[in-house]
Short mmCIF file of C-alpha atoms and ligand atoms in Angstrom, two decimals:
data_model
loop_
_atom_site.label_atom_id
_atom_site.label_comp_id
_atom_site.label_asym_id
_atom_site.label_seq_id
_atom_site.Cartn_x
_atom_site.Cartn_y
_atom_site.Cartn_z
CA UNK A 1 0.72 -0.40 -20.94
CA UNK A 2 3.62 2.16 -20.04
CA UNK A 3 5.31 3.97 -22.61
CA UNK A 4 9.04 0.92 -23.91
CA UNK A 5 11.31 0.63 -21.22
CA UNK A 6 14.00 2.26 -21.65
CA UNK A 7 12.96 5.27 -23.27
CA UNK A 8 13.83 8.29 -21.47
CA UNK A 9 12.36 6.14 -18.06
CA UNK A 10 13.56 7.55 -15.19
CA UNK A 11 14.53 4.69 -12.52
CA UNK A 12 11.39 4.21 -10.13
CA UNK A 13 11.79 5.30 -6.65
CA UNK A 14 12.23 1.21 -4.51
CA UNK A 15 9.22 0.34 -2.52
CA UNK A 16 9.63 -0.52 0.92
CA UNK A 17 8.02 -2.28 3.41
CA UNK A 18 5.28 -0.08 5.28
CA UNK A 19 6.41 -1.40 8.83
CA UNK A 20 4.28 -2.44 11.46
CA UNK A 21 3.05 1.03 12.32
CA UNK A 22 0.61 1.24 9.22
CA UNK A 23 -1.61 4.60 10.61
CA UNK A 24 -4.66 3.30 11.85
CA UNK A 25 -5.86 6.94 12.40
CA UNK A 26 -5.32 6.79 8.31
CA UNK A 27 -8.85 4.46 7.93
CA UNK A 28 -11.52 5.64 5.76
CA UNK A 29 -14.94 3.18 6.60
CA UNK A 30 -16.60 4.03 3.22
CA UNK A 31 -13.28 2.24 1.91
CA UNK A 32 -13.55 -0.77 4.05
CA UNK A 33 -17.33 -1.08 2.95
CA UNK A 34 -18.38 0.04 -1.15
CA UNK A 35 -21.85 -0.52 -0.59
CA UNK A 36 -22.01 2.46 2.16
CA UNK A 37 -23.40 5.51 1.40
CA UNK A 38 -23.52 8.44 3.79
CA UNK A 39 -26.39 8.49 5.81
CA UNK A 40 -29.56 10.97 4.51
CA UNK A 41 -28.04 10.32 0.74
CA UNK A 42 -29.70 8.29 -2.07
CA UNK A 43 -27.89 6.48 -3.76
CA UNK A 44 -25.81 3.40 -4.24
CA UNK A 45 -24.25 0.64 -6.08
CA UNK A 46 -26.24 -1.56 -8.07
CA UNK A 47 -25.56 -5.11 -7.22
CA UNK A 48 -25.50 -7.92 -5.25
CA UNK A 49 -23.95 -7.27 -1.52
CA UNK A 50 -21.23 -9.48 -0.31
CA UNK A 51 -19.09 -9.78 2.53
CA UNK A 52 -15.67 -11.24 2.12
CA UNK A 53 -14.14 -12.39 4.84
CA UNK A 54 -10.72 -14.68 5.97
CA UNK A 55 -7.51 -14.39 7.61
CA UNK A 56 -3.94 -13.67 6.72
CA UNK A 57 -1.38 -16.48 7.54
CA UNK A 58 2.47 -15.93 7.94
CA UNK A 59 4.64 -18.91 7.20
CA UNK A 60 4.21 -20.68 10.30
CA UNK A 61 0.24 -20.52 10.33
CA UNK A 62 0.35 -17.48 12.56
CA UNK A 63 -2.00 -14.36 12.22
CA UNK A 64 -0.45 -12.21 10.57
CA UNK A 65 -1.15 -8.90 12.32
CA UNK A 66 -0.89 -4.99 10.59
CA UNK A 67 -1.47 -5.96 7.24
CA UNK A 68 -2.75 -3.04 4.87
CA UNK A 69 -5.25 -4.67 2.36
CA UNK A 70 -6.64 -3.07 -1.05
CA UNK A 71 -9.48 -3.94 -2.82
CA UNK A 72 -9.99 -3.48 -6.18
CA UNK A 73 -12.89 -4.89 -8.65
CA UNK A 74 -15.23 -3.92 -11.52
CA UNK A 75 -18.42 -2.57 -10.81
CA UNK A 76 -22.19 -5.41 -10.84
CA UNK A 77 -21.42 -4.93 -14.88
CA UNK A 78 -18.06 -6.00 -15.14
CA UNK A 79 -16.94 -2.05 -15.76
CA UNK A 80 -13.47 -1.06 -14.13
CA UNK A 81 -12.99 3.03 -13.41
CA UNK A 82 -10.09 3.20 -14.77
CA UNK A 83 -8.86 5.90 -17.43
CA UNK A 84 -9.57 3.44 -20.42
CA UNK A 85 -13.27 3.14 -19.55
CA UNK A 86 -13.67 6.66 -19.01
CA UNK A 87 -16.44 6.91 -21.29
CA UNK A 88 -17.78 3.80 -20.78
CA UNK A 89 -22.05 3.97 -20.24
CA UNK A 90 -22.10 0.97 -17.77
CA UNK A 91 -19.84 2.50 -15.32
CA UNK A 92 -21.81 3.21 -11.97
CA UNK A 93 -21.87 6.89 -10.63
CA UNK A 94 -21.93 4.73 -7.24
CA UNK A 95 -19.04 2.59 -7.29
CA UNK A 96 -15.18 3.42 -7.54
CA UNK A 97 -14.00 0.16 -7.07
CA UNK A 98 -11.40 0.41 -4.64
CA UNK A 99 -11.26 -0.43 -1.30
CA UNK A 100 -8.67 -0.81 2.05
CA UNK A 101 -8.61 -1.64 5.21
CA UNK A 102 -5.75 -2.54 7.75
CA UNK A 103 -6.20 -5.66 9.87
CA UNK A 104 -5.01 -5.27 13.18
CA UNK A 105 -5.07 -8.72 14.38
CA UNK A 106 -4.96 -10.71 10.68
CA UNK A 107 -8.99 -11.61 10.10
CA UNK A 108 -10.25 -9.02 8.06
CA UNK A 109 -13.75 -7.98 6.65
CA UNK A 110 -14.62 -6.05 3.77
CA UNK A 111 -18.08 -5.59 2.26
CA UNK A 112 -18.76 -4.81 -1.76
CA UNK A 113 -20.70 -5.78 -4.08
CA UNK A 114 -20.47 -9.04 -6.15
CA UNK A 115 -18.41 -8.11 -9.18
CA UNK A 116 -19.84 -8.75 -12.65
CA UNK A 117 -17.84 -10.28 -15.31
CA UNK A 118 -15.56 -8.01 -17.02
CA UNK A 119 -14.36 -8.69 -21.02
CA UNK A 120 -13.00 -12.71 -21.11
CA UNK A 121 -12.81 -12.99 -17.26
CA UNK A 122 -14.45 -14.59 -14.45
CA UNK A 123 -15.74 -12.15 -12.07
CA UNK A 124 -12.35 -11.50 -9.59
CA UNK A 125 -11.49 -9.26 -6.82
CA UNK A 126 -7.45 -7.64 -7.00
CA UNK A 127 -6.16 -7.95 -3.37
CA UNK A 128 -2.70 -6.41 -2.74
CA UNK A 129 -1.22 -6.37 0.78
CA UNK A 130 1.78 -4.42 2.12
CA UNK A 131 3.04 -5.01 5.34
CA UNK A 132 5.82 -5.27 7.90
CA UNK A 133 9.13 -7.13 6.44
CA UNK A 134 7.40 -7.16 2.61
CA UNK A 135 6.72 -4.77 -0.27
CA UNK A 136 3.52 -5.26 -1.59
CA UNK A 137 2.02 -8.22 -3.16
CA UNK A 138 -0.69 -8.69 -5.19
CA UNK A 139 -2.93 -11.93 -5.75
CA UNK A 140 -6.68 -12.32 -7.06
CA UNK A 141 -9.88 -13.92 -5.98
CA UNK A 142 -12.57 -15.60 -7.44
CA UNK A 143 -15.83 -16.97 -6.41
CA UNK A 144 -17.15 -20.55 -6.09
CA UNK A 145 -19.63 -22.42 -8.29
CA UNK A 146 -18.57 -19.56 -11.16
CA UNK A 147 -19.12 -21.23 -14.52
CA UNK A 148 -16.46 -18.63 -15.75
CA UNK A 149 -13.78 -20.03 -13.98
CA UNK A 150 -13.52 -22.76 -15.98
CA UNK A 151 -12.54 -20.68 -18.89
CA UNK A 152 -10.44 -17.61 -16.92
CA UNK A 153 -6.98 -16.82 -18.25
CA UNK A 154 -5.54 -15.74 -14.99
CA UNK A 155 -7.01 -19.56 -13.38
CA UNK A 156 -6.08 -20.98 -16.56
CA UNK A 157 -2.48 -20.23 -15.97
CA UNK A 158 -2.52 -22.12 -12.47
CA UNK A 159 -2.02 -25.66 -11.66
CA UNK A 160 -5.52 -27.44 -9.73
CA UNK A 161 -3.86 -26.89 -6.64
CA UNK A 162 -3.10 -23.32 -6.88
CA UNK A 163 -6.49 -22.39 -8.71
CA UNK A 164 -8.26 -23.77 -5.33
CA UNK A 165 -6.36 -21.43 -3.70
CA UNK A 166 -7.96 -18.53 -5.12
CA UNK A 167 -11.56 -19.15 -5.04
CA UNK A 168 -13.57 -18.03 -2.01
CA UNK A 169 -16.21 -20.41 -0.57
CA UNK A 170 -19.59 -19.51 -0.27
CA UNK A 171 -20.51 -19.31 3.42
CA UNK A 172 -24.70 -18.96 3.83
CA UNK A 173 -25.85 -15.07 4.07
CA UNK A 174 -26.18 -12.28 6.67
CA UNK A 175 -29.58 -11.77 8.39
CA UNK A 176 -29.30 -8.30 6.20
CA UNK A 177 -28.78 -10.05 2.92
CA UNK A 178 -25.30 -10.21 1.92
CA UNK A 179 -23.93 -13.47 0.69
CA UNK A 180 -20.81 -14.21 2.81
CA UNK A 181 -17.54 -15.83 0.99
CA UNK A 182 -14.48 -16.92 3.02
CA UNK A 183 -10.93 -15.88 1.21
CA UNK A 184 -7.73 -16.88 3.33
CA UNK A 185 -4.56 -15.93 2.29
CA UNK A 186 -0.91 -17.53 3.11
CA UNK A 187 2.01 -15.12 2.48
CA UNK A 188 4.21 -18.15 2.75
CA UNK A 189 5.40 -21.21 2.76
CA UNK A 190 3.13 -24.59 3.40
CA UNK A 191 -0.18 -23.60 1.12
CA UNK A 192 1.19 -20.41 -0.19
CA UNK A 193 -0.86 -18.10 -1.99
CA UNK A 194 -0.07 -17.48 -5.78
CA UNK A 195 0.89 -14.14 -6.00
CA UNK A 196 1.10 -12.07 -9.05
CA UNK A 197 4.11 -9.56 -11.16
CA UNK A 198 4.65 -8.46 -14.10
CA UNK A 199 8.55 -8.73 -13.93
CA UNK A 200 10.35 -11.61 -15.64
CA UNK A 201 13.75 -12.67 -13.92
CA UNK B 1 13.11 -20.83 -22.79
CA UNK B 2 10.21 -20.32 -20.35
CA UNK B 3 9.29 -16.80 -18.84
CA UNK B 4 9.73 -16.67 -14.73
CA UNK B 5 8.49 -14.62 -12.16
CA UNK B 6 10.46 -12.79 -9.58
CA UNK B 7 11.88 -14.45 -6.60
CA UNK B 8 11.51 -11.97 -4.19
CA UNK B 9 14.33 -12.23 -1.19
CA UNK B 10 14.03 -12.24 2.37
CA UNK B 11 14.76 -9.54 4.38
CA UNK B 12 18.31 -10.33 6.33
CA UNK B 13 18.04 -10.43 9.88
CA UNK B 14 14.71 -9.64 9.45
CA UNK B 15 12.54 -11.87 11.75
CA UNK B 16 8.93 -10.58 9.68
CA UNK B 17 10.42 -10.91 6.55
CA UNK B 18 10.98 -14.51 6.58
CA UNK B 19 7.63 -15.00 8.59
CA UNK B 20 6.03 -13.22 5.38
CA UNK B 21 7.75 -13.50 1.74
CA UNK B 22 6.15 -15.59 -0.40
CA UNK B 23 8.92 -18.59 -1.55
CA UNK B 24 7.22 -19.12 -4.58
CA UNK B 25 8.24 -17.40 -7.48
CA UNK B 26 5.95 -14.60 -8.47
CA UNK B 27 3.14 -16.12 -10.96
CA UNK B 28 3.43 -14.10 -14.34
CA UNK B 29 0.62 -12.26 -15.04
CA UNK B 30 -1.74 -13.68 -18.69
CA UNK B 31 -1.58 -10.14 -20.98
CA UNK B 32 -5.52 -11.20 -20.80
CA UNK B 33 -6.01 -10.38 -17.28
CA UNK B 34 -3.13 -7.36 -17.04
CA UNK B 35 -5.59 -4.35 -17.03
CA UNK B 36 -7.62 -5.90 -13.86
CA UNK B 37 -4.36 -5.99 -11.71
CA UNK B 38 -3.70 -2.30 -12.06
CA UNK B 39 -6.34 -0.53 -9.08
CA UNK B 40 -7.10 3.60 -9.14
CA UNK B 41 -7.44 5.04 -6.60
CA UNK B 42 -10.21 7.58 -6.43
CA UNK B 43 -9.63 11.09 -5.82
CA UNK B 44 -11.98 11.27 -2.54
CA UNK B 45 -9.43 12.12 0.16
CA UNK B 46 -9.31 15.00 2.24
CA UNK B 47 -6.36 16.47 3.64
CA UNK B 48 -6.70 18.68 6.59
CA UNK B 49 -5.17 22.16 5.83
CA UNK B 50 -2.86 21.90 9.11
CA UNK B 51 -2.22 18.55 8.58
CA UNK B 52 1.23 19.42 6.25
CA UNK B 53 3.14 20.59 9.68
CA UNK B 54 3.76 17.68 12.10
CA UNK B 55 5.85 19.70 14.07
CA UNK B 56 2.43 20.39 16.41
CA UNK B 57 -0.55 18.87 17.00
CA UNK B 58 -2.07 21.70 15.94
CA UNK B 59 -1.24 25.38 14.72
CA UNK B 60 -1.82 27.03 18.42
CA UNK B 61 -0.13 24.54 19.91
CA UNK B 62 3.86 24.10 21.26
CA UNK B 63 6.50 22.74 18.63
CA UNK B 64 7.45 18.63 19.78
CA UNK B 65 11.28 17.91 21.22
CA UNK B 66 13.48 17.37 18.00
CA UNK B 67 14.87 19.04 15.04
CA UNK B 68 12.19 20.43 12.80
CA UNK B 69 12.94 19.11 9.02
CA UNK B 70 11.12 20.31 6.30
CA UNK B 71 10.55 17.39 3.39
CA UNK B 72 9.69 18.22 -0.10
CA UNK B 73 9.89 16.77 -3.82
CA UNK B 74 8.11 16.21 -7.22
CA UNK B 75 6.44 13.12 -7.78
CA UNK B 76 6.48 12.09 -11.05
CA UNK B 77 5.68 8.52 -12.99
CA UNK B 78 8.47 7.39 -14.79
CA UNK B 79 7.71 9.17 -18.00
CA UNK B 80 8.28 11.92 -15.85
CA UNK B 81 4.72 13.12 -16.01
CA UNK B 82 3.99 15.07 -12.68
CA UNK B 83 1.06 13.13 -10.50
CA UNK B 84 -1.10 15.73 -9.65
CA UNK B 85 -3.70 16.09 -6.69
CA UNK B 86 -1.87 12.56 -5.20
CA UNK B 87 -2.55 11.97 -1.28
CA UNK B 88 0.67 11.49 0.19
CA UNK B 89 0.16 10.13 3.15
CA UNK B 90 3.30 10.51 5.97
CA UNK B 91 4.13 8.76 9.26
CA UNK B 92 6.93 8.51 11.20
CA UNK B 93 8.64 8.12 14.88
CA UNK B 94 9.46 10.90 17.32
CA UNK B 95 12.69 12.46 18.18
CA UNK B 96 12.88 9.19 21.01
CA UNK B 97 11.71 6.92 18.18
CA UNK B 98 8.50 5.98 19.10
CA UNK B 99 5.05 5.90 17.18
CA UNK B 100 2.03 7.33 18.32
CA UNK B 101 0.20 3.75 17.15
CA UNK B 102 -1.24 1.63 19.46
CA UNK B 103 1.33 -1.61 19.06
CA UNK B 104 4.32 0.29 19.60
CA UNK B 105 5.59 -1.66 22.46
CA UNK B 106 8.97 -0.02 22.45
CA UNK B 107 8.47 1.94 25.85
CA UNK B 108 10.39 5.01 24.45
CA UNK B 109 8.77 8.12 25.35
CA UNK B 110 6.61 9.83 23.78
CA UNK B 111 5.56 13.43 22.67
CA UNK B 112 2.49 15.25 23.77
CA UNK B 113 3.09 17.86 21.06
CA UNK B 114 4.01 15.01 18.66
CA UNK B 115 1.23 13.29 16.67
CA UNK B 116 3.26 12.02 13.94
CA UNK B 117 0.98 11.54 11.00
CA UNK B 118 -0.31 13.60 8.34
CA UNK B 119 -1.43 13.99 5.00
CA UNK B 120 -0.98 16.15 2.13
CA UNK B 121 -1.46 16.71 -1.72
CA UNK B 122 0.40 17.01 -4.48
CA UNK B 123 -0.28 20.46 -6.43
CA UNK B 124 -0.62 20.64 -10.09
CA UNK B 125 3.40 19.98 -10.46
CA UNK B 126 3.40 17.17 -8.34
CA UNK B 127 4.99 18.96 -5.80
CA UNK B 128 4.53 18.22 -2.45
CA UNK B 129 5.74 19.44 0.95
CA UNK B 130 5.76 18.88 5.00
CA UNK B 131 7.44 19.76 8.03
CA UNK B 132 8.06 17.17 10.64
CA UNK B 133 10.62 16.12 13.30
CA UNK B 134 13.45 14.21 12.28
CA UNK B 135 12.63 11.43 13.84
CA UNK B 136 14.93 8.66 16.10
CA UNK B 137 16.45 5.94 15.27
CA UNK B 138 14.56 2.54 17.02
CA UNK B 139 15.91 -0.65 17.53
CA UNK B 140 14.71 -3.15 15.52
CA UNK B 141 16.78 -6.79 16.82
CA UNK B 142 17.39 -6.02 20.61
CA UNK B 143 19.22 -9.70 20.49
CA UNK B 144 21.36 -8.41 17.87
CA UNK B 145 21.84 -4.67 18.21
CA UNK B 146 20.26 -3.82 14.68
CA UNK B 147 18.93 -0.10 14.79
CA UNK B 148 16.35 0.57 11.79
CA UNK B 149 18.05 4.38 11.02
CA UNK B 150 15.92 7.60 11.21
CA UNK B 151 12.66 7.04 8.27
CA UNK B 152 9.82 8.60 7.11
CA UNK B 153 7.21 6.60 5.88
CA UNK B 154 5.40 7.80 2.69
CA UNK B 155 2.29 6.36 1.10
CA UNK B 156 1.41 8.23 -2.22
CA UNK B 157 -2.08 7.18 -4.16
CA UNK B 158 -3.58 9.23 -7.11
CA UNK B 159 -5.05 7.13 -9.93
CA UNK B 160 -3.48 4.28 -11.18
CA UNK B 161 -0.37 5.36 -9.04
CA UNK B 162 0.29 3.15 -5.35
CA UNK B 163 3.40 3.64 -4.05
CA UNK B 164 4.53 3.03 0.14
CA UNK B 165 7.87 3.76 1.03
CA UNK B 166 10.77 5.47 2.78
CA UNK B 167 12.61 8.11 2.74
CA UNK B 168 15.80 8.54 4.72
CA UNK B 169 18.50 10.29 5.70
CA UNK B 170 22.21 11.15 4.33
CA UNK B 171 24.64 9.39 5.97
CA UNK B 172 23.45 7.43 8.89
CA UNK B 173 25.35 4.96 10.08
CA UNK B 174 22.41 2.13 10.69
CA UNK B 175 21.75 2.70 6.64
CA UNK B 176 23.98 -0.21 5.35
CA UNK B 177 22.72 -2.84 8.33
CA UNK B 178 19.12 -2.24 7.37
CA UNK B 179 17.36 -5.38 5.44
CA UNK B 180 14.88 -3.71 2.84
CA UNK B 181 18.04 -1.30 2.10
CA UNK B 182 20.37 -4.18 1.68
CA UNK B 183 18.06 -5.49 -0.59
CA UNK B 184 17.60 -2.15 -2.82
CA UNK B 185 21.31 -2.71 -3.05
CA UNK B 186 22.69 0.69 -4.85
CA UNK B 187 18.99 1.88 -5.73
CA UNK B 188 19.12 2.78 -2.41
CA UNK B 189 20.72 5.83 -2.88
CA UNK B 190 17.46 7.18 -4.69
CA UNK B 191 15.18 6.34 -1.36
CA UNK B 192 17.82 9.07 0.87
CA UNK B 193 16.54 12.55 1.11
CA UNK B 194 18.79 15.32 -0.15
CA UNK B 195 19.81 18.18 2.49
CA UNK B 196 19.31 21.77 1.50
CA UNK B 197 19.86 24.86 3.38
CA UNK B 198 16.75 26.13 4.86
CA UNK B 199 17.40 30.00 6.60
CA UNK B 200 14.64 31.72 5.96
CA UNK B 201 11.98 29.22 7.52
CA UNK B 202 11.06 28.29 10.86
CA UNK B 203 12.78 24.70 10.18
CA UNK B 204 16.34 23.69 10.89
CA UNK B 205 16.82 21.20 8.27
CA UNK B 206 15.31 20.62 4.41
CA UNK B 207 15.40 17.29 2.68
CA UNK B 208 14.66 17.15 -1.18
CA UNK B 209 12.81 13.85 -1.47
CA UNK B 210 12.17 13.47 -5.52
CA UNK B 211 9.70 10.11 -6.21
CA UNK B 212 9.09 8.55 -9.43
CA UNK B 213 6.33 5.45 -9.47
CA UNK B 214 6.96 3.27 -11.98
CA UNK B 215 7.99 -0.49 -12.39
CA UNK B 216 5.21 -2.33 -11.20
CA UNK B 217 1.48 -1.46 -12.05
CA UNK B 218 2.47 0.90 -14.63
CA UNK B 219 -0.70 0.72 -16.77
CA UNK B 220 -2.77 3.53 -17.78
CA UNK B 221 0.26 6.04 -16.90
CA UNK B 222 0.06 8.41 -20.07
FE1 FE C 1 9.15 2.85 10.87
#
């Protein structure tokens, strides 16, 4: 965690919303798929390949078009990059973790590989949108038919309604191998997605 | 008494902003799973070398209609630690207020010496700078008259600091009718760009645009 509050912090520049105009010309492909490697290279992630797929609903049910999406997940052994693993030997030369992509029309795909479980979790994927008329939110998703859901802290925390809401379903496989899971996400109202903060009010 | 999430507040007379806040109170998130929810972002991006002047498409080619602004700041985290090597990614409208983006339905003219995007890096103070066009007002709410004021849109990633945002300008009138900045309420002040004289460079106007992440996803800052 951050250094206490209130000590010497200097107050955060706001976030805003990143409008409707999101760059396009700003999209990297090897971050909108984590299992690509460039062609003529070997190498690559170890682990299983998914695709996760879905749509992103507004509070009427519409599409909700221009959203910027970020992925973000341990590598097949459960192993974040992130500054406190540094060290860590299961961390994959082949596998930052973080993804994005911008959906133009609200349906988005992103392919990865299946995350293992990290320390006390159930394997999860960190999804944060920004978009047009919100700062970002944040929300996480599991997978179906995970034993380790049973036991997650994050699920744990959620009523049986809003713990559905998180957990992809399996949907068969591509004819290249990777296991497809479905992950829809309501921004608001009827169905809404749990989303996430650290701020109490 | 039990802890609560934020509420987070709808945009006034913002039609996307009530088609897209959650209503729900922000879930806390279990200290158990706090680590997972803070992403960083790998240093892998390239900025082109030209890409730090918007004023042209590219170096041999005409300066776009507008004032030429220069933009430049320190981005710190909120321990004031400089972000170094960040990609700060910019965006915004022409002098007639139109994006070069393919769903900008707004019918303003555009620029054919105005792309409008670029990217650049912090150096090893966290300092970064651009040039660009001060861009045009747009209107937002024909129905109502609501102008969003002049903008620049900034997107900063380095590590385990995500930031998108604005920056705007000194004392536009369309400032206090615009929804995110009614809702920043007087933090808004810190999202306006500072002028500074600028006479000895091929730019009309400089803004001083200092950033400091912090709040939110805050881990793993030093
Ligand atoms: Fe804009």
């Amino acid at each position: 965690m951050t250094g206490e509050p209130g000590r010497n912090m200097l107050p955060p520049t706001n976030e805003d919303t990143c409008g409707p105009y999101f760059p396009i010309y700003f999209r990297d492909p090897a971050l909108e798929d984590l299992t690509r490697v460039d062609s003529g290279v070997v190498g690559g992630p170890a682990g299983k390949h998914i695709i996760l797929r879905g749509r992103v609903f507004d509070r009427h049910g519409n599409l909700a078009h221009g959203v910027v999406m970020e992925f973000w997940q341990a590598n097949a052994k459960g192993v974040y990059r992130n500054p406190s693993q540094a060290n860590h030997p299961d961390l994959d030369p082949w596998f930052n973790g973080y993804g994005r992509l911008r959906t133009g029309t609200g349906a988005y795909t992103f392919r990865t590989i299946r995350p293992g479980a990290s320390e006390g979790r159930a394997p999860n994927i960190t999804i944060t949108l920004f978009s047009d008329g919100i700062n970002r939110v944040v929300t996480q998703m599991f997978f179906d038919g995970e034993a380790a859901n049973a036991t997650d802290p994050l699920l744990s925390s959620l009523d049986e309604e809003d713990r559905e809401r998180l957990i992809a379903r399996h949907d068969g496989r591509t004819v290249d191998g990777a296991e497809v899971y479905l992950f829809d996400i309501v921004m608001a109202g009827e169905n809404e997605t749990p989303f996430f903060d650290d701020f109490e009010s | 008494m039990t802890r609560l999430g934020r509420q987070i507040a709808v945009g006034p007379t913002d039609n996307t902003s009530d088609q897209r806040t959650p209503r729900k109170r922000l879930r806390l998130i279990p200290a158990a799973a706090r680590d997972s929810f803070v992403p960083v972002v790998p240093a892998r991006f390239r900025a082109n070398p030209t890409e730090w002047d918007l004023t042209r498409i590219a170096p041999d080619r005409p300066r776009a209609t507008g004032v030429p602004i220069e933009v430049k700041g320190t981005i710190r985290t909120d321990n004031g630690t400089p972000l170094r090597g960040a990609l700060v990614e910019i965006w915004n409208a022409n002098h007639h207020g139109r994006y070069r983006h393919i769903e900008d339905n707004s019918g303003l003219e555009l620029d054919e010496n105005f792309f409008g995007m670029g990217r650049v890096l912090t150096d090893d103070d966290g300092n970064y700078r651009f040039w660009t066009i001060s861009p045009g007002a747009y209107l937002a709410r024909a129905d109502i008259g609501r102008w969003r004021p002049k903008h620049i849109h900034l997107s900063i990633s380095g590590g385990p600091a995500r930031l998108i945002t604005q920056m705007y300008f000194p004392g536009e009138p369309n400032n206090t009718t615009d929804p995110m900045a009614i809702l920043m309420g007087d933090a808004f002040e810190r999202n306006i760009g500072r002028l500074y004289d600028t006479p000895d460079i091929d730019v009309d106007q400089g803004f001083q645009f200092d950033i400091v992440i912090g709040g939110r996803n805050a881990s793993y800052f030093e």
